[in-house]
Coordinates of C-alpha atoms in Angstrom, one line a residue:
M164 CA 124.8 85.7 0.8
S165 CA 128.4 85.2 -1.1
S166 CA 129.4 82.0 -1.0
E167 CA 133.3 82.2 1.4
L168 CA 135.4 78.9 2.2
L169 CA 135.5 78.2 5.7
A170 CA 138.3 79.5 8.2
P171 CA 141.0 76.0 9.1
V172 CA 140.1 76.1 12.4
D173 CA 136.1 76.1 11.5
L174 CA 136.9 73.3 8.9
A175 CA 138.8 71.7 11.6
F176 CA 134.6 71.8 13.6
W177 CA 133.1 70.2 11.1
H178 CA 136.0 67.5 10.8
L179 CA 136.2 66.8 14.4
E180 CA 132.4 65.8 15.0
T181 CA 131.5 62.3 15.7
P182 CA 127.8 60.7 16.2
A183 CA 129.2 60.4 20.4
H184 CA 130.9 64.5 19.8
P185 CA 128.8 66.6 18.5
M186 CA 130.6 70.5 17.6
H187 CA 128.0 72.3 18.2
L188 CA 127.4 75.0 21.2
G189 CA 124.1 76.5 22.5
A190 CA 122.6 78.3 24.5
L191 CA 119.5 78.1 27.3
A192 CA 117.9 81.3 28.0
F193 CA 114.8 81.7 30.5
F194 CA 111.8 84.3 30.1
G195 CA 110.1 86.0 32.6
P196 CA 106.3 86.5 32.1
G197 CA 105.3 89.6 29.5
P198 CA 103.5 90.6 26.7
V199 CA 103.3 88.9 23.7
P200 CA 102.6 90.6 20.6
G201 CA 99.1 90.0 19.4
Q202 CA 98.5 88.8 22.3
G203 CA 94.8 88.3 23.6
E204 CA 93.3 85.7 24.7
R205 CA 95.0 83.4 26.5
S206 CA 95.1 80.2 24.6
G207 CA 98.3 80.3 20.6
Q208 CA 100.6 82.3 22.9
S209 CA 103.4 79.5 22.3
E210 CA 102.4 80.4 18.5
R211 CA 102.5 83.5 18.7
L212 CA 106.0 83.3 20.5
L213 CA 107.4 79.7 17.9
G214 CA 106.2 82.7 15.2
L215 CA 108.3 85.7 16.1
L216 CA 111.1 83.4 16.3
A217 CA 111.5 81.9 13.4
E218 CA 111.2 85.2 11.6
R219 CA 113.5 86.9 13.1
A220 CA 116.4 83.6 13.1
A221 CA 114.8 83.2 9.1
A222 CA 116.1 87.0 9.0
I223 CA 120.1 86.2 9.9
P224 CA 121.5 86.4 7.3
R225 CA 124.3 83.4 8.7
L226 CA 121.9 81.3 9.0
R227 CA 120.6 80.3 5.7
M228 CA 123.7 78.9 4.7
R229 CA 125.1 75.1 4.3
V230 CA 128.4 74.4 4.3
R231 CA 129.7 72.2 0.8
D232 CA 132.8 70.5 -0.4
V233 CA 134.5 72.3 -3.5
L234 CA 137.1 71.1 -5.4
L235 CA 139.6 73.0 -4.9
P236 CA 142.2 73.6 -2.6
V237 CA 141.6 70.2 -2.4
G238 CA 139.8 68.6 1.2
G239 CA 138.8 72.5 1.4
A240 CA 134.8 73.9 2.0
A241 CA 132.7 76.1 1.4
W242 CA 129.8 78.0 3.5
T243 CA 127.4 79.0 0.5
A244 CA 123.5 80.2 0.3
A245 CA 121.0 77.2 1.1
D246 CA 118.8 77.3 -2.1
D247 CA 115.4 75.0 0.0
F248 CA 116.0 76.9 2.8
D249 CA 113.6 76.1 5.2
V250 CA 113.3 77.6 8.9
R251 CA 110.2 75.5 10.0
R252 CA 113.7 72.3 9.5
H253 CA 114.8 75.1 11.9
V254 CA 112.7 76.2 14.7
R255 CA 110.1 73.6 16.2
R256 CA 108.4 73.7 19.7
L257 CA 108.3 71.6 21.6
A258 CA 105.6 71.1 25.2
L259 CA 106.6 69.2 28.7
P260 CA 103.7 68.9 30.5
G261 CA 104.0 68.9 34.1
G262 CA 105.4 70.7 36.6
D263 CA 108.8 71.9 38.1
F264 CA 109.6 73.9 34.7
E265 CA 113.2 75.1 35.4
R266 CA 113.4 71.1 35.6
R267 CA 111.9 69.9 32.4
A268 CA 113.3 71.6 30.0
V269 CA 116.9 71.9 31.6
A270 CA 116.8 67.5 31.2
A271 CA 115.3 67.9 27.7
A272 CA 117.6 70.8 26.9
G273 CA 120.1 68.3 28.1
E274 CA 118.4 65.1 25.7
L275 CA 118.2 67.8 22.6
M276 CA 122.3 68.6 23.1
E277 CA 123.1 64.3 22.5
R278 CA 121.5 64.9 19.0
P279 CA 124.0 65.9 16.1
L280 CA 122.9 68.5 13.6
A281 CA 121.9 67.7 10.2
R282 CA 124.8 68.1 7.9
G283 CA 123.5 69.2 5.2
L284 CA 120.9 72.0 5.2
P285 CA 122.5 75.0 7.9
P286 CA 124.1 73.7 11.1
W287 CA 121.5 75.2 13.8
E288 CA 118.2 74.2 15.9
M289 CA 116.3 76.8 17.8
Y290 CA 114.0 74.9 20.1
L291 CA 110.8 76.8 22.0
L292 CA 110.4 75.0 25.5
T293 CA 106.7 75.8 26.6
G294 CA 105.5 74.3 30.4
G295 CA 102.0 75.0 32.4
S296 CA 98.6 74.7 30.5
E297 CA 97.5 77.5 27.5
Q298 CA 93.7 76.8 28.4
D299 CA 94.9 77.4 32.0
G300 CA 96.8 80.0 31.6
G301 CA 99.8 77.8 32.6
A302 CA 101.8 78.5 36.1
D303 CA 102.0 81.8 35.9
G304 CA 98.2 82.8 36.4
G305 CA 97.8 83.3 32.9
T306 CA 101.3 83.9 31.2
L307 CA 102.8 80.6 29.0
R308 CA 105.9 79.6 30.8
F309 CA 108.8 79.2 28.2
A310 CA 112.3 79.1 26.8
V311 CA 114.4 78.6 24.1
L312 CA 117.4 76.9 22.9
V313 CA 119.7 77.9 20.3
K314 CA 122.1 74.8 19.5
L315 CA 125.0 75.8 17.0
H316 CA 127.9 74.2 14.9
H317 CA 131.2 75.2 16.4
A318 CA 132.6 76.0 12.6
L319 CA 129.4 78.3 12.3
A320 CA 130.8 80.6 15.3
D321 CA 133.2 80.9 17.6
G322 CA 131.2 81.9 21.4
M323 CA 130.8 86.0 20.7
R324 CA 130.3 84.9 17.4
A325 CA 127.4 82.8 18.8
V326 CA 126.5 85.4 21.5
A327 CA 126.2 88.2 18.4
I328 CA 124.0 85.5 15.7
G329 CA 121.8 84.2 18.6
A330 CA 122.0 88.3 20.0
G331 CA 119.3 88.9 17.0
I332 CA 116.4 87.0 18.1
F333 CA 116.3 89.4 21.1
D334 CA 113.9 92.0 20.6
E335 CA 116.4 95.2 20.9
I336 CA 118.6 94.0 18.3
A337 CA 116.3 92.6 16.2
D338 CA 114.2 96.7 16.5
L339 CA 117.9 98.0 15.0
R340 CA 118.3 95.5 12.3
G341 CA 115.3 96.3 11.3
A342 CA 115.6 100.2 11.2
A343 CA 118.7 99.7 9.7
Q344 CA 117.5 98.4 6.9
P345 CA 120.8 97.6 4.7
P346 CA 120.6 98.2 1.2
R347 CA 120.2 95.0 -1.3
G348 CA 122.6 94.0 -3.7
P349 CA 124.1 91.2 -5.8
A350 CA 125.2 88.4 -4.3
R351 CA 128.9 88.8 -4.2
T352 CA 131.3 85.0 -4.1
V353 CA 134.3 85.0 -2.5
L354 CA 136.0 82.5 -4.3
P355 CA 140.5 80.4 -3.7
R356 CA 143.2 82.2 -5.1
P357 CA 144.2 81.2 -8.4
W358 CA 147.0 78.8 -8.8
L359 CA 148.6 81.2 -11.2
A360 CA 149.9 84.4 -9.6
G361 CA 152.5 86.7 -10.7
P362 CA 155.9 87.2 -10.1
R363 CA 154.7 89.9 -6.5
E364 CA 152.3 88.2 -5.9
A365 CA 154.2 84.5 -5.7
A366 CA 157.0 85.9 -4.4
G367 CA 154.3 87.6 -1.4
L368 CA 152.4 84.7 -0.8
A369 CA 155.8 82.9 -0.2
R370 CA 156.8 84.9 2.2
G371 CA 153.5 84.7 3.6
R372 CA 153.7 80.8 3.9
I373 CA 156.9 81.4 5.0
E374 CA 155.9 83.0 7.5
E375 CA 153.0 80.7 9.0
L376 CA 154.9 78.0 8.9
G377 CA 157.5 79.5 11.3
R378 CA 154.2 80.4 13.4
A379 CA 153.3 77.1 13.7
V380 CA 156.3 75.4 14.8
G381 CA 156.2 77.7 17.3
V382 CA 152.5 76.8 19.0
G383 CA 153.7 73.1 17.9
A384 CA 156.6 73.1 19.7
S385 CA 154.6 74.5 22.6
V386 CA 151.5 72.4 22.6
V387 CA 154.0 69.1 21.8
R388 CA 156.3 70.2 25.3
A389 CA 152.6 70.5 27.2
S390 CA 151.7 66.8 26.1
R391 CA 150.8 64.6 29.3
L392 CA 151.7 60.6 29.0
D393 CA 149.6 59.7 30.9
P394 CA 146.0 62.8 31.3
G395 CA 144.0 60.7 33.2
A396 CA 143.9 63.7 36.0
H397 CA 140.4 61.8 37.4
P398 CA 139.4 59.1 35.9
A399 CA 135.3 60.8 35.9
L400 CA 136.4 63.1 33.9
T401 CA 138.1 61.3 30.7
A402 CA 135.8 58.4 30.9
V403 CA 134.7 56.8 27.5
A404 CA 131.6 58.6 26.3
S405 CA 129.0 57.3 26.4
G406 CA 127.3 59.7 23.7
R407 CA 124.4 60.8 26.5
R408 CA 124.3 64.4 27.8
R409 CA 123.4 65.4 30.9
L410 CA 123.1 69.4 31.7
G411 CA 123.3 71.4 35.3
T412 CA 123.0 75.3 35.8
A413 CA 124.6 77.2 38.6
V414 CA 123.7 81.1 39.5
L415 CA 126.5 82.3 41.0
G416 CA 126.2 86.1 42.8
L417 CA 128.5 88.8 41.2
D418 CA 128.8 91.1 43.6
E419 CA 130.2 88.2 45.8
V420 CA 132.5 88.2 43.2
R421 CA 133.5 91.2 43.5
R422 CA 133.6 90.9 46.4
V423 CA 136.8 88.7 46.2
R424 CA 137.9 90.4 43.4
R425 CA 138.5 94.0 45.2
A426 CA 139.6 92.6 48.7
V427 CA 143.0 90.4 47.2
G428 CA 143.5 91.8 42.6
G429 CA 143.6 89.3 40.0
T430 CA 140.4 89.8 37.5
A431 CA 136.5 88.2 37.7
N432 CA 137.4 85.4 35.4
D433 CA 140.3 84.4 38.0
V434 CA 137.6 84.6 40.5
L435 CA 135.5 82.6 39.2
L436 CA 138.2 80.2 37.3
A437 CA 139.2 79.5 41.5
T438 CA 136.0 78.9 42.4
V439 CA 135.8 75.9 40.0
A440 CA 138.4 74.3 41.1
G441 CA 137.0 74.7 44.7
A442 CA 133.7 72.9 43.6
L443 CA 135.7 70.0 41.8
R444 CA 137.4 69.2 45.3
R445 CA 134.5 69.7 47.0
W446 CA 132.5 67.4 44.8
M447 CA 135.1 64.7 44.0
R448 CA 135.1 64.2 48.2
E449 CA 131.8 63.5 48.3
R450 CA 131.9 61.5 45.5
G451 CA 134.5 60.2 48.3
E452 CA 137.5 60.3 46.4
E453 CA 140.6 62.0 46.8
P454 CA 141.7 65.0 44.8
P455 CA 144.0 63.3 42.3
A456 CA 148.0 63.1 42.3
A457 CA 148.1 65.0 39.4
D458 CA 145.4 68.2 39.4
P459 CA 143.2 68.4 36.3
R460 CA 144.0 71.1 33.4
A461 CA 141.3 73.2 31.8
L462 CA 141.9 74.9 28.3
V463 CA 140.4 78.3 28.8
P464 CA 139.5 79.4 25.5
V465 CA 140.8 82.6 24.3
S466 CA 138.9 85.1 21.7
R467 CA 141.0 86.6 19.1
R468 CA 139.0 89.3 18.2
R469 CA 139.1 92.7 19.6
P470 CA 136.5 94.6 21.4
G471 CA 133.8 96.5 18.5
S472 CA 136.5 94.8 16.1
P473 CA 133.9 93.5 12.9
S474 CA 133.0 90.6 13.3
G475 CA 134.3 89.0 10.0
T476 CA 134.0 85.4 9.1
G477 CA 134.8 81.6 10.1
N478 CA 136.3 81.5 14.0
L479 CA 138.9 83.4 15.4
L480 CA 139.8 80.9 18.7
S481 CA 143.2 80.4 20.8
G482 CA 143.2 79.0 24.7
Y483 CA 145.2 78.8 27.4
L484 CA 145.6 75.9 29.3
L485 CA 145.3 76.0 33.2
T486 CA 145.9 73.7 35.9
L487 CA 143.1 73.6 37.8
P488 CA 144.5 73.5 42.3
V489 CA 142.0 71.1 43.5
G490 CA 144.8 69.8 45.5
E491 CA 145.1 72.6 47.1
D492 CA 143.0 72.9 50.7
D493 CA 143.1 76.1 51.3
P494 CA 140.8 78.6 48.8
R495 CA 143.1 82.1 49.5
A496 CA 146.0 80.0 47.7
R497 CA 143.5 78.3 45.7
L498 CA 142.8 81.7 43.9
R499 CA 146.6 82.5 44.3
A500 CA 147.5 79.9 42.3
V501 CA 145.2 80.5 39.8
R502 CA 146.2 84.4 39.4
E503 CA 148.9 83.2 39.6
A504 CA 148.7 80.8 36.2
M505 CA 146.6 82.5 34.3
D506 CA 149.0 85.5 34.8
R507 CA 151.9 83.9 32.6
N508 CA 149.7 82.6 30.3
K509 CA 148.7 86.0 29.2
A510 CA 152.6 87.0 29.1
A511 CA 152.6 84.2 26.9
G512 CA 150.5 85.8 24.7
P513 CA 147.4 83.9 23.2
L514 CA 149.5 82.8 20.1
R515 CA 152.1 81.5 21.6
G516 CA 151.0 79.6 24.8
A517 CA 150.7 75.1 24.7
G518 CA 146.9 76.2 24.3
A519 CA 146.9 77.6 21.7
L520 CA 145.2 74.4 19.4
A521 CA 142.8 77.0 17.3
V522 CA 146.4 79.1 15.7
L523 CA 148.2 75.9 14.8
A524 CA 145.5 74.5 13.5
D525 CA 145.1 77.8 11.1
Q526 CA 147.9 77.2 9.8
L527 CA 147.0 73.4 8.0
P528 CA 145.7 73.1 5.2
P529 CA 142.4 71.6 4.4
I530 CA 143.2 68.5 3.3
A531 CA 145.1 68.0 6.7
H532 CA 142.1 69.1 8.3
R533 CA 140.1 66.3 6.6
F534 CA 142.1 62.6 7.6
A535 CA 143.8 64.5 10.6
A536 CA 141.0 65.4 12.8
P537 CA 140.0 61.9 14.2
L538 CA 144.0 61.4 15.5
A539 CA 143.6 65.3 16.7
G540 CA 140.5 63.7 19.0
S541 CA 142.4 61.4 19.8
A542 CA 144.9 63.9 21.5
A543 CA 143.2 66.1 22.7
R544 CA 143.2 64.4 26.8
L545 CA 146.6 64.6 26.2
L546 CA 146.5 68.5 26.7
F547 CA 143.4 69.1 29.1
D548 CA 140.6 67.1 31.6
L549 CA 138.0 69.7 31.1
L550 CA 137.3 73.2 29.3
V551 CA 136.1 76.5 31.1
T552 CA 134.7 79.0 28.7
N553 CA 133.5 82.0 29.9
V554 CA 131.1 84.3 27.2
P555 CA 129.7 87.6 27.5
L556 CA 126.8 88.7 26.8
P557 CA 125.7 92.9 25.6
R558 CA 125.0 94.6 29.0
S559 CA 121.2 95.3 28.6
A560 CA 118.5 93.9 29.5
L561 CA 117.3 91.8 27.4
R562 CA 113.7 90.7 25.9
L563 CA 111.9 88.3 23.7
G564 CA 108.2 89.2 22.9
G565 CA 108.3 91.7 25.6
C566 CA 109.6 89.1 28.2
P567 CA 112.4 89.4 30.3
L568 CA 115.1 87.7 29.6
R569 CA 116.2 85.6 33.5
A570 CA 118.3 84.0 32.9
L571 CA 121.0 82.0 29.9
F572 CA 122.9 79.3 30.4
P573 CA 125.8 78.8 27.5
L574 CA 126.2 75.0 27.0
A575 CA 129.7 74.3 25.6
P576 CA 130.0 71.2 23.7
L577 CA 132.3 68.1 24.8
P578 CA 135.5 66.9 23.1
R579 CA 136.9 63.8 22.5
G580 CA 138.2 62.5 25.8
Q581 CA 136.2 64.6 28.0
S582 CA 132.9 64.1 30.3
L583 CA 132.8 67.7 31.2
A584 CA 132.3 71.2 30.1
V585 CA 132.3 74.7 31.8
A586 CA 130.4 77.5 30.6
L587 CA 130.2 81.4 32.2
T588 CA 127.7 84.4 31.6
P589 CA 127.8 87.4 32.6
Y590 CA 124.0 88.9 33.1
A591 CA 121.3 90.8 35.3
D592 CA 124.6 90.6 38.3
R593 CA 124.8 87.1 38.0
A594 CA 126.9 84.9 36.8
H595 CA 125.5 81.7 34.8
V596 CA 126.8 78.3 34.9
G597 CA 126.0 75.8 32.4
L598 CA 127.4 72.3 32.3
V599 CA 127.6 69.8 30.3
A600 CA 128.3 66.5 31.2
D601 CA 128.4 62.3 29.8
A602 CA 125.5 61.5 31.9
R603 CA 127.2 58.2 32.5
A604 CA 130.2 59.9 33.1
V605 CA 129.1 62.0 35.3
P606 CA 125.4 60.9 37.0
D607 CA 125.4 63.7 40.0
L608 CA 126.1 66.4 37.5
D609 CA 123.3 68.5 40.0
R610 CA 126.2 68.4 42.5
L611 CA 128.7 70.1 41.4
A612 CA 126.2 72.7 40.0
H613 CA 125.1 73.3 43.7
A614 CA 129.3 73.1 44.8
L615 CA 129.5 75.8 43.3
H616 CA 127.5 77.3 45.2
E617 CA 129.4 76.5 48.5
E618 CA 132.7 77.4 47.4
L619 CA 132.0 81.1 45.6
S620 CA 130.4 81.5 49.9
A621 CA 133.5 80.1 51.4
L622 CA 135.9 81.7 48.8
A623 CA 134.1 85.1 50.2
A624 CA 134.1 83.9 53.9
A625 CA 137.9 83.2 53.7
V626 CA 138.5 86.8 51.7
D627 CA 136.4 88.9 54.2

């Protein structure tokens, strides 16, 4: 496979990472019972699933790439094929004894998400989490209970590319890939531009750099205007990091989301964002805390990829800043405030809005990312208090080894200065919510997950 330079925003993600703040995203997928290929006996199901995961992960070219430093451009890095790639270093099994498999799987995934990825290897891991006893057939009368946790470094993929990469483990995508059988050819190496260029090329490069500088100044001005001198909107959301992770999950009915959207307009994402705002309000009050005088702000990532366009290389991200109206008591008024704010964000566009941090990162040279990453990471809390992202999944039903995907909870990285990240993904008429929190700052994450259910029900009742 080709060697390619890391895009500027990918380089930023690579250097933003610290031991307490690993910059990987993930997904925890639960599967229902189904036939496992080659299954003739009850025992050995997990080994077959583990082998299937390893085989399919090894067939994804992107997962064979690791990061290495380069001489040019100064401070840059490149993706290059790992000559000693061994998929067994990345795909592992973890048996979870005892009952309540889903609760144990979520807790185990939280511990696994704490651990940074090894930087000398391709930056990803995959875990097969199993429960029950294979000797007695497991908890479902002869079918092993299992889940899969996938971890991908944010430099490797943004949300949409992570879905494209991770989907390669599913039966439907693997079958299509096998049927395509692309022709093999010599690896192509993509090298940086030479220092010396002809007059026309030099003039074109100069014009391009001037245009990029203009864009950077515009985006930078928007970011500076949006910065706050007092970032402490809520202590639990901006607590000092402990480095430990706690995960929470919630499943919301998309029928209720659609009913609210039909009644008041806007988008399904507006309804989900308003639900998050209301759930935060409920959670704060149940903790004995009044909503803060300054409402918390969320960074809402926006993909700059167009549907149906080639995946290309590198992240293509921007973001919107959204004030979550947790101080508003009326659910309808909260939704109206979210709709109006998102409409303003969309009118400004993802390239010029105050949340376009990734666009600004695209304009900076590699050496700036290498040395300014700690400062940029610390400054993020001046802009937002939590991350709220919506990650799309294929609409078709998905399976692994014949076992249907029941639920998939996306897991966002936890930026420095934040204690909570919320990721949502729609699948099979449900919105699956993955909550990632600092374990010390947010010990009652399950209560926040329950508040999401309560708030969506209250919002649906308010518009009926």
